[in-house]
């Protein structure tokens, strides 16, 4: 089994910054990609950013230019640096990891979620 532990959530004023981190542990042969999703009250969970083991990134249009995703492959850790935060960024942020499977192409795992609140 793979476990994901998230940290870094909190409360900030609009325009401020926060950094999130997520570390994967367990039996992992190969990580295909890691990323962040978020879910605001009453809304669907949405993709924020993803990064492959090779460093290719993808961002939601709403966060481009403000958020930066990065990773440390040796530590199985993914980071999300969030700048110029807005009240609409308020949500629970979930870490996601896709690992290569033995009998299926991929397994997907989720972190426990961390609350990010941006005040106005």
mmCIF file of N, CA and C in Angstrom:
data_model
loop_
_atom_site.group_PDB
_atom_site.id
_atom_site.type_symbol
_atom_site.label_atom_id
_atom_site.label_comp_id
_atom_site.label_asym_id
_atom_site.label_seq_id
_atom_site.Cartn_x
_atom_site.Cartn_y
_atom_site.Cartn_z
ATOM 1 N N UNK A 1 0.843 -1.190 0.000
ATOM 2 C CA UNK A 1 0.000 0.000 0.000
ATOM 3 C C UNK A 1 0.882 1.245 0.000
ATOM 4 N N UNK A 2 0.347 2.323 -0.563
ATOM 5 C CA UNK A 2 1.037 3.598 -0.616
ATOM 6 C C UNK A 2 0.283 4.592 0.250
ATOM 7 N N UNK A 3 1.013 5.340 1.070
ATOM 8 C CA UNK A 3 0.429 6.372 1.910
ATOM 9 C C UNK A 3 0.957 7.734 1.495
ATOM 10 N N UNK A 4 0.076 8.730 1.497
ATOM 11 C CA UNK A 4 0.444 10.099 1.177
ATOM 12 C C UNK A 4 0.176 10.980 2.388
ATOM 13 N N UNK A 5 1.168 11.770 2.776
ATOM 14 C CA UNK A 5 1.038 12.674 3.907
ATOM 15 C C UNK A 5 1.234 14.096 3.419
ATOM 16 N N UNK A 6 0.222 14.944 3.641
ATOM 17 C CA UNK A 6 0.247 16.325 3.204
ATOM 18 C C UNK A 6 0.507 17.263 4.379
ATOM 19 N N UNK A 7 1.086 18.420 4.069
ATOM 20 C CA UNK A 7 1.291 19.450 5.062
ATOM 21 C C UNK A 7 1.365 20.803 4.373
ATOM 22 N N UNK A 8 1.181 21.875 5.149
ATOM 23 C CA UNK A 8 1.376 23.218 4.642
ATOM 24 C C UNK A 8 0.135 24.073 4.499
ATOM 25 N N UNK A 9 -1.034 23.513 4.737
ATOM 26 C CA UNK A 9 -2.250 24.310 4.641
ATOM 27 C C UNK A 9 -2.340 25.330 5.755
ATOM 28 N N UNK A 10 -3.275 26.265 5.608
ATOM 29 C CA UNK A 10 -3.455 27.280 6.624
ATOM 30 C C UNK A 10 -4.322 28.419 6.151
ATOM 31 N N UNK A 11 -4.268 29.515 6.906
ATOM 32 C CA UNK A 11 -5.057 30.712 6.639
ATOM 33 C C UNK A 11 -4.136 31.850 6.245
ATOM 34 N N UNK A 12 -4.435 32.497 5.122
ATOM 35 C CA UNK A 12 -3.652 33.637 4.662
ATOM 36 C C UNK A 12 -4.578 34.720 4.135
ATOM 37 N N UNK A 13 -4.064 35.939 4.101
ATOM 38 C CA UNK A 13 -4.791 37.057 3.526
ATOM 39 C C UNK A 13 -4.659 37.045 2.012
ATOM 40 N N UNK A 14 -5.658 37.563 1.327
ATOM 41 C CA UNK A 14 -5.588 37.667 -0.127
ATOM 42 C C UNK A 14 -4.303 38.361 -0.552
ATOM 43 N N UNK A 15 -3.656 37.789 -1.570
ATOM 44 C CA UNK A 15 -2.382 38.299 -2.030
ATOM 45 C C UNK A 15 -1.183 37.621 -1.405
ATOM 46 N N UNK A 16 -1.415 36.830 -0.386
ATOM 47 C CA UNK A 16 -0.345 36.135 0.300
ATOM 48 C C UNK A 16 0.043 34.838 -0.374
ATOM 49 N N UNK A 17 0.922 34.087 0.301
ATOM 50 C CA UNK A 17 1.471 32.859 -0.259
ATOM 51 C C UNK A 17 1.414 31.724 0.745
ATOM 52 N N UNK A 18 1.341 30.518 0.229
ATOM 53 C CA UNK A 18 1.428 29.293 1.004
ATOM 54 C C UNK A 18 2.164 28.248 0.187
ATOM 55 N N UNK A 19 2.844 27.340 0.875
ATOM 56 C CA UNK A 19 3.496 26.218 0.223
ATOM 57 C C UNK A 19 2.992 24.906 0.793
ATOM 58 N N UNK A 20 2.603 23.994 -0.078
ATOM 59 C CA UNK A 20 2.125 22.677 0.315
ATOM 60 C C UNK A 20 3.163 21.627 -0.053
ATOM 61 N N UNK A 21 3.205 20.554 0.709
ATOM 62 C CA UNK A 21 4.078 19.441 0.391
ATOM 63 C C UNK A 21 3.339 18.135 0.608
ATOM 64 N N UNK A 22 3.763 17.109 -0.103
ATOM 65 C CA UNK A 22 3.151 15.793 -0.007
ATOM 66 C C UNK A 22 4.225 14.747 -0.241
ATOM 67 N N UNK A 23 4.342 13.809 0.683
ATOM 68 C CA UNK A 23 5.342 12.754 0.591
ATOM 69 C C UNK A 23 4.661 11.393 0.517
ATOM 70 N N UNK A 24 5.073 10.594 -0.441
ATOM 71 C CA UNK A 24 4.547 9.248 -0.620
ATOM 72 C C UNK A 24 5.490 8.228 -0.001
ATOM 73 N N UNK A 25 4.924 7.250 0.669
ATOM 74 C CA UNK A 25 5.718 6.177 1.257
ATOM 75 C C UNK A 25 5.043 4.838 1.003
ATOM 76 N N UNK A 26 5.807 3.768 1.157
ATOM 77 C CA UNK A 26 5.298 2.438 0.902
ATOM 78 C C UNK A 26 6.088 1.757 -0.199
ATOM 79 N N UNK A 27 5.498 0.730 -0.757
ATOM 80 C CA UNK A 27 6.152 -0.004 -1.840
ATOM 81 C C UNK A 27 5.836 0.678 -3.160
ATOM 82 N N UNK A 28 6.819 1.364 -3.698
ATOM 83 C CA UNK A 28 6.658 2.122 -4.936
ATOM 84 C C UNK A 28 7.772 1.733 -5.891
ATOM 85 N N UNK A 29 7.400 1.179 -7.015
ATOM 86 C CA UNK A 29 8.383 0.817 -8.023
ATOM 87 C C UNK A 29 8.656 1.961 -8.983
ATOM 88 N N UNK A 30 7.600 2.673 -9.358
ATOM 89 C CA UNK A 30 7.755 3.768 -10.295
ATOM 90 C C UNK A 30 6.559 4.704 -10.192
ATOM 91 N N UNK A 31 6.833 5.993 -10.020
ATOM 92 C CA UNK A 31 5.792 7.006 -10.000
ATOM 93 C C UNK A 31 5.668 7.614 -11.388
ATOM 94 N N UNK A 32 4.475 7.550 -11.940
ATOM 95 C CA UNK A 32 4.241 8.140 -13.254
ATOM 96 C C UNK A 32 4.003 9.639 -13.168
ATOM 97 N N UNK A 33 3.239 10.055 -12.151
ATOM 98 C CA UNK A 33 2.930 11.468 -12.001
ATOM 99 C C UNK A 33 2.436 11.750 -10.591
ATOM 100 N N UNK A 34 2.599 12.992 -10.155
ATOM 101 C CA UNK A 34 2.061 13.467 -8.897
ATOM 102 C C UNK A 34 1.374 14.790 -9.160
ATOM 103 N N UNK A 35 0.421 15.133 -8.305
ATOM 104 C CA UNK A 35 -0.269 16.382 -8.533
ATOM 105 C C UNK A 35 -1.131 16.807 -7.371
ATOM 106 N N UNK A 36 -1.836 17.909 -7.603
ATOM 107 C CA UNK A 36 -2.716 18.497 -6.597
ATOM 108 C C UNK A 36 -4.082 18.757 -7.197
ATOM 109 N N UNK A 37 -5.109 18.427 -6.442
ATOM 110 C CA UNK A 37 -6.487 18.724 -6.763
ATOM 111 C C UNK A 37 -7.088 19.487 -5.590
ATOM 112 N N UNK A 38 -8.198 20.180 -5.825
ATOM 113 C CA UNK A 38 -8.844 20.899 -4.741
ATOM 114 C C UNK A 38 -10.355 20.804 -4.876
ATOM 115 N N UNK A 39 -11.029 20.953 -3.739
ATOM 116 C CA UNK A 39 -12.478 20.917 -3.711
ATOM 117 C C UNK A 39 -12.983 21.979 -2.745
ATOM 118 N N UNK A 40 -13.722 22.938 -3.282
ATOM 119 C CA UNK A 40 -14.341 23.981 -2.479
ATOM 120 C C UNK A 40 -15.732 23.527 -2.060
ATOM 121 N N UNK A 41 -16.274 24.086 -0.977
ATOM 122 C CA UNK A 41 -17.618 23.697 -0.529
ATOM 123 C C UNK A 41 -18.651 23.864 -1.626
ATOM 124 N N UNK A 42 -19.427 22.816 -1.861
ATOM 125 C CA UNK A 42 -20.479 22.862 -2.855
ATOM 126 C C UNK A 42 -20.017 22.749 -4.291
ATOM 127 N N UNK A 43 -18.734 22.482 -4.513
ATOM 128 C CA UNK A 43 -18.208 22.398 -5.864
ATOM 129 C C UNK A 43 -17.546 21.046 -6.113
ATOM 130 N N UNK A 44 -17.318 20.749 -7.385
ATOM 131 C CA UNK A 44 -16.648 19.519 -7.777
ATOM 132 C C UNK A 44 -15.148 19.614 -7.508
ATOM 133 N N UNK A 45 -14.532 18.465 -7.283
ATOM 134 C CA UNK A 45 -13.087 18.434 -7.171
ATOM 135 C C UNK A 45 -12.476 18.733 -8.534
ATOM 136 N N UNK A 46 -11.463 19.591 -8.560
ATOM 137 C CA UNK A 46 -10.853 19.996 -9.808
ATOM 138 C C UNK A 46 -9.338 19.861 -9.759
ATOM 139 N N UNK A 47 -8.756 19.653 -10.916
ATOM 140 C CA UNK A 47 -7.307 19.576 -11.032
ATOM 141 C C UNK A 47 -6.702 20.957 -10.840
ATOM 142 N N UNK A 48 -5.612 21.016 -10.078
ATOM 143 C CA UNK A 48 -4.858 22.248 -9.896
ATOM 144 C C UNK A 48 -3.578 22.206 -10.716
ATOM 145 N N UNK A 49 -2.765 21.180 -10.503
ATOM 146 C CA UNK A 49 -1.501 21.049 -11.212
ATOM 147 C C UNK A 49 -1.001 19.620 -11.113
ATOM 148 N N UNK A 50 -0.294 19.166 -12.130
ATOM 149 C CA UNK A 50 0.335 17.853 -12.123
ATOM 150 C C UNK A 50 1.758 17.967 -12.643
ATOM 151 N N UNK A 51 2.570 16.980 -12.285
ATOM 152 C CA UNK A 51 3.947 16.922 -12.765
ATOM 153 C C UNK A 51 4.343 15.465 -12.919
ATOM 154 N N UNK A 52 4.969 15.136 -14.035
ATOM 155 C CA UNK A 52 5.456 13.785 -14.263
ATOM 156 C C UNK A 52 6.827 13.621 -13.633
ATOM 157 N N UNK A 53 7.282 12.375 -13.559
ATOM 158 C CA UNK A 53 8.606 12.119 -13.023
ATOM 159 C C UNK A 53 9.694 12.780 -13.867
ATOM 160 N N UNK A 54 9.413 12.988 -15.141
ATOM 161 C CA UNK A 54 10.351 13.654 -16.021
ATOM 162 C C UNK A 54 10.315 15.163 -15.945
ATOM 163 N N UNK A 55 9.347 15.724 -15.200
ATOM 164 C CA UNK A 55 9.296 17.155 -15.000
ATOM 165 C C UNK A 55 8.290 17.911 -15.846
ATOM 166 N N UNK A 56 7.511 17.218 -16.650
ATOM 167 C CA UNK A 56 6.485 17.885 -17.451
ATOM 168 C C UNK A 56 5.334 18.320 -16.553
ATOM 169 N N UNK A 57 4.903 19.584 -16.680
ATOM 170 C CA UNK A 57 3.872 20.140 -15.804
ATOM 171 C C UNK A 57 2.614 20.505 -16.568
ATOM 172 N N UNK A 58 1.516 20.540 -15.823
ATOM 173 C CA UNK A 58 0.225 20.950 -16.357
ATOM 174 C C UNK A 58 -0.513 21.710 -15.270
ATOM 175 N N UNK A 59 -1.104 22.869 -15.623
ATOM 176 C CA UNK A 59 -1.791 23.714 -14.660
ATOM 177 C C UNK A 59 -3.199 24.033 -15.122
ATOM 178 N N UNK A 60 -4.093 24.172 -14.159
ATOM 179 C CA UNK A 60 -5.403 24.723 -14.458
ATOM 180 C C UNK A 60 -5.245 26.183 -14.874
ATOM 181 N N UNK A 61 -6.093 26.631 -15.798
ATOM 182 C CA UNK A 61 -5.994 28.010 -16.270
ATOM 183 C C UNK A 61 -6.116 29.013 -15.127
ATOM 184 N N UNK A 62 -6.908 28.695 -14.121
ATOM 185 C CA UNK A 62 -7.167 29.620 -13.033
ATOM 186 C C UNK A 62 -5.958 29.868 -12.139
ATOM 187 N N UNK A 63 -4.938 29.004 -12.209
ATOM 188 C CA UNK A 63 -3.776 29.157 -11.337
ATOM 189 C C UNK A 63 -2.492 29.429 -12.095
ATOM 190 N N UNK A 64 -2.528 29.413 -13.406
ATOM 191 C CA UNK A 64 -1.325 29.664 -14.195
ATOM 192 C C UNK A 64 -0.742 31.035 -13.876
ATOM 193 N N UNK A 65 0.566 31.056 -13.692
ATOM 194 C CA UNK A 65 1.239 32.296 -13.357
ATOM 195 C C UNK A 65 1.259 32.604 -11.878
ATOM 196 N N UNK A 66 0.479 31.871 -11.079
ATOM 197 C CA UNK A 66 0.425 32.107 -9.641
ATOM 198 C C UNK A 66 0.955 30.916 -8.839
ATOM 199 N N UNK A 67 0.684 29.705 -9.305
ATOM 200 C CA UNK A 67 1.095 28.495 -8.598
ATOM 201 C C UNK A 67 2.244 27.822 -9.343
ATOM 202 N N UNK A 68 3.113 27.152 -8.601
ATOM 203 C CA UNK A 68 4.209 26.399 -9.181
ATOM 204 C C UNK A 68 4.291 25.026 -8.532
ATOM 205 N N UNK A 69 4.280 23.984 -9.353
ATOM 206 C CA UNK A 69 4.418 22.624 -8.846
ATOM 207 C C UNK A 69 5.841 22.142 -9.106
ATOM 208 N N UNK A 70 6.391 21.406 -8.169
ATOM 209 C CA UNK A 70 7.728 20.849 -8.303
ATOM 210 C C UNK A 70 7.788 19.525 -7.563
ATOM 211 N N UNK A 71 8.867 18.796 -7.776
ATOM 212 C CA UNK A 71 8.982 17.487 -7.113
ATOM 213 C C UNK A 71 10.428 17.130 -6.827
ATOM 214 N N UNK A 72 10.609 16.241 -5.876
ATOM 215 C CA UNK A 72 11.895 15.654 -5.556
ATOM 216 C C UNK A 72 11.703 14.151 -5.707
ATOM 217 N N UNK A 73 12.113 13.608 -6.829
ATOM 218 C CA UNK A 73 11.874 12.200 -7.118
ATOM 219 C C UNK A 73 12.553 11.267 -6.112
ATOM 220 N N UNK A 74 13.733 11.647 -5.647
ATOM 221 C CA UNK A 74 14.453 10.811 -4.697
ATOM 222 C C UNK A 74 13.715 10.681 -3.371
ATOM 223 N N UNK A 75 12.912 11.686 -3.021
ATOM 224 C CA UNK A 75 12.167 11.692 -1.771
ATOM 225 C C UNK A 75 10.689 11.374 -1.965
ATOM 226 N N UNK A 76 10.280 11.110 -3.209
ATOM 227 C CA UNK A 76 8.872 10.858 -3.531
ATOM 228 C C UNK A 76 7.979 11.965 -2.973
ATOM 229 N N UNK A 77 8.398 13.199 -3.181
ATOM 230 C CA UNK A 77 7.704 14.350 -2.633
ATOM 231 C C UNK A 77 7.326 15.325 -3.739
ATOM 232 N N UNK A 78 6.128 15.876 -3.636
ATOM 233 C CA UNK A 78 5.659 16.898 -4.558
ATOM 234 C C UNK A 78 5.302 18.143 -3.755
ATOM 235 N N UNK A 79 5.558 19.310 -4.349
ATOM 236 C CA UNK A 79 5.313 20.587 -3.694
ATOM 237 C C UNK A 79 4.387 21.448 -4.547
ATOM 238 N N UNK A 80 3.682 22.342 -3.891
ATOM 239 C CA UNK A 80 2.869 23.330 -4.585
ATOM 240 C C UNK A 80 3.085 24.676 -3.917
ATOM 241 N N UNK A 81 3.751 25.581 -4.616
ATOM 242 C CA UNK A 81 3.947 26.938 -4.125
ATOM 243 C C UNK A 81 2.831 27.806 -4.681
ATOM 244 N N UNK A 82 2.062 28.419 -3.794
ATOM 245 C CA UNK A 82 0.901 29.204 -4.185
ATOM 246 C C UNK A 82 1.143 30.667 -3.830
ATOM 247 N N UNK A 83 1.190 31.512 -4.840
ATOM 248 C CA UNK A 83 1.391 32.945 -4.664
ATOM 249 C C UNK A 83 0.164 33.708 -5.142
ATOM 250 N N UNK A 84 0.080 34.973 -4.748
ATOM 251 C CA UNK A 84 -1.035 35.839 -5.146
ATOM 252 C C UNK A 84 -2.376 35.159 -4.908
ATOM 253 N N UNK A 85 -2.543 34.606 -3.729
ATOM 254 C CA UNK A 85 -3.743 33.842 -3.416
ATOM 255 C C UNK A 85 -4.986 34.723 -3.399
ATOM 256 N N UNK A 86 -6.084 34.147 -3.828
ATOM 257 C CA UNK A 86 -7.380 34.811 -3.892
ATOM 258 C C UNK A 86 -8.390 34.062 -3.046
ATOM 259 N N UNK A 87 -9.446 34.744 -2.585
ATOM 260 C CA UNK A 87 -10.474 34.042 -1.804
ATOM 261 C C UNK A 87 -11.050 32.829 -2.531
ATOM 262 N N UNK A 88 -11.149 32.873 -3.844
ATOM 263 C CA UNK A 88 -11.682 31.748 -4.594
ATOM 264 C C UNK A 88 -10.748 30.541 -4.623
ATOM 265 N N UNK A 89 -9.519 30.700 -4.132
ATOM 266 C CA UNK A 89 -8.616 29.568 -3.981
ATOM 267 C C UNK A 89 -8.921 28.756 -2.733
ATOM 268 N N UNK A 90 -9.790 29.257 -1.878
ATOM 269 C CA UNK A 90 -10.153 28.553 -0.659
ATOM 270 C C UNK A 90 -10.757 27.193 -0.986
ATOM 271 N N UNK A 91 -10.169 26.134 -0.429
ATOM 272 C CA UNK A 91 -10.614 24.775 -0.717
ATOM 273 C C UNK A 91 -9.798 23.801 0.121
ATOM 274 N N UNK A 92 -10.216 22.550 0.099
ATOM 275 C CA UNK A 92 -9.391 21.472 0.611
ATOM 276 C C UNK A 92 -8.531 20.978 -0.541
ATOM 277 N N UNK A 93 -7.232 20.943 -0.331
ATOM 278 C CA UNK A 93 -6.292 20.535 -1.366
ATOM 279 C C UNK A 93 -5.845 19.101 -1.123
ATOM 280 N N UNK A 94 -5.941 18.277 -2.159
ATOM 281 C CA UNK A 94 -5.619 16.859 -2.071
ATOM 282 C C UNK A 94 -4.421 16.512 -2.941
ATOM 283 N N UNK A 95 -3.484 15.813 -2.368
ATOM 284 C CA UNK A 95 -2.351 15.292 -3.119
ATOM 285 C C UNK A 95 -2.773 14.028 -3.858
ATOM 286 N N UNK A 96 -2.248 13.847 -5.048
ATOM 287 C CA UNK A 96 -2.548 12.681 -5.873
ATOM 288 C C UNK A 96 -1.260 12.105 -6.442
ATOM 289 N N UNK A 97 -1.175 10.783 -6.470
ATOM 290 C CA UNK A 97 -0.021 10.129 -7.077
ATOM 291 C C UNK A 97 -0.492 8.949 -7.915
ATOM 292 N N UNK A 98 0.097 8.780 -9.074
ATOM 293 C CA UNK A 98 -0.167 7.653 -9.949
ATOM 294 C C UNK A 98 1.117 6.827 -10.057
ATOM 295 N N UNK A 99 1.005 5.553 -9.679
ATOM 296 C CA UNK A 99 2.161 4.666 -9.693
ATOM 297 C C UNK A 99 1.933 3.545 -10.693
ATOM 298 N N UNK A 100 3.028 3.052 -11.239
ATOM 299 C CA UNK A 100 2.951 1.942 -12.177
ATOM 300 C C UNK A 100 2.474 0.695 -11.454
ATOM 301 N N UNK A 101 1.553 -0.033 -12.073
ATOM 302 C CA UNK A 101 1.008 -1.238 -11.490
ATOM 303 C C UNK A 101 1.621 -2.494 -12.066
ATOM 304 N N UNK A 102 1.427 -3.596 -11.354
ATOM 305 C CA UNK A 102 1.933 -4.885 -11.818
ATOM 306 C C UNK A 102 0.978 -5.548 -12.804
ATOM 307 N N UNK A 103 -0.322 -5.516 -12.482
ATOM 308 C CA UNK A 103 -1.320 -6.194 -13.291
ATOM 309 C C UNK A 103 -2.295 -5.250 -13.969
ATOM 310 N N UNK A 104 -2.259 -3.992 -13.620
ATOM 311 C CA UNK A 104 -2.997 -2.933 -14.296
ATOM 312 C C UNK A 104 -2.007 -1.825 -14.619
ATOM 313 N N UNK A 105 -2.339 -0.969 -15.586
ATOM 314 C CA UNK A 105 -1.361 0.070 -15.962
ATOM 315 C C UNK A 105 -0.958 0.999 -14.827
ATOM 316 N N UNK A 106 -1.913 1.447 -14.010
ATOM 317 C CA UNK A 106 -1.636 2.401 -12.951
ATOM 318 C C UNK A 106 -2.527 2.166 -11.745
ATOM 319 N N UNK A 107 -2.022 2.562 -10.568
ATOM 320 C CA UNK A 107 -2.815 2.709 -9.355
ATOM 321 C C UNK A 107 -2.802 4.185 -8.978
ATOM 322 N N UNK A 108 -3.928 4.670 -8.472
ATOM 323 C CA UNK A 108 -4.053 6.056 -8.055
ATOM 324 C C UNK A 108 -4.288 6.122 -6.548
ATOM 325 N N UNK A 109 -3.556 7.024 -5.884
ATOM 326 C CA UNK A 109 -3.681 7.211 -4.443
ATOM 327 C C UNK A 109 -3.930 8.674 -4.133
ATOM 328 N N UNK A 110 -4.627 8.916 -3.015
ATOM 329 C CA UNK A 110 -4.982 10.265 -2.590
ATOM 330 C C UNK A 110 -4.514 10.545 -1.173
ATOM 331 N N UNK A 111 -4.102 11.779 -0.940
ATOM 332 C CA UNK A 111 -3.770 12.221 0.401
ATOM 333 C C UNK A 111 -5.010 12.531 1.207
ATOM 334 N N UNK A 112 -4.815 12.882 2.476
ATOM 335 C CA UNK A 112 -5.945 13.105 3.377
ATOM 336 C C UNK A 112 -6.607 14.464 3.177
ATOM 337 N N UNK A 113 -5.951 15.367 2.486
ATOM 338 C CA UNK A 113 -6.473 16.703 2.264
ATOM 339 C C UNK A 113 -5.977 17.687 3.303
ATOM 340 N N UNK A 114 -5.715 18.910 2.868
ATOM 341 C CA UNK A 114 -5.305 19.973 3.776
ATOM 342 C C UNK A 114 -6.069 21.243 3.415
ATOM 343 N N UNK A 115 -6.569 21.938 4.433
ATOM 344 C CA UNK A 115 -7.412 23.109 4.224
ATOM 345 C C UNK A 115 -6.567 24.339 3.922
ATOM 346 N N UNK A 116 -6.933 25.033 2.851
ATOM 347 C CA UNK A 116 -6.351 26.332 2.513
ATOM 348 C C UNK A 116 -7.474 27.353 2.531
ATOM 349 N N UNK A 117 -7.333 28.379 3.360
ATOM 350 C CA UNK A 117 -8.344 29.423 3.471
ATOM 351 C C UNK A 117 -7.702 30.773 3.185
ATOM 352 N N UNK A 118 -8.285 31.516 2.254
ATOM 353 C CA UNK A 118 -7.779 32.831 1.868
ATOM 354 C C UNK A 118 -8.836 33.864 2.248
ATOM 355 N N UNK A 119 -8.490 34.769 3.142
ATOM 356 C CA UNK A 119 -9.416 35.787 3.603
ATOM 357 C C UNK A 119 -9.328 37.038 2.742
ATOM 358 N N UNK A 120 -10.401 37.816 2.719
ATOM 359 C CA UNK A 120 -10.448 39.045 1.942
ATOM 360 C C UNK A 120 -10.695 40.244 2.830
#
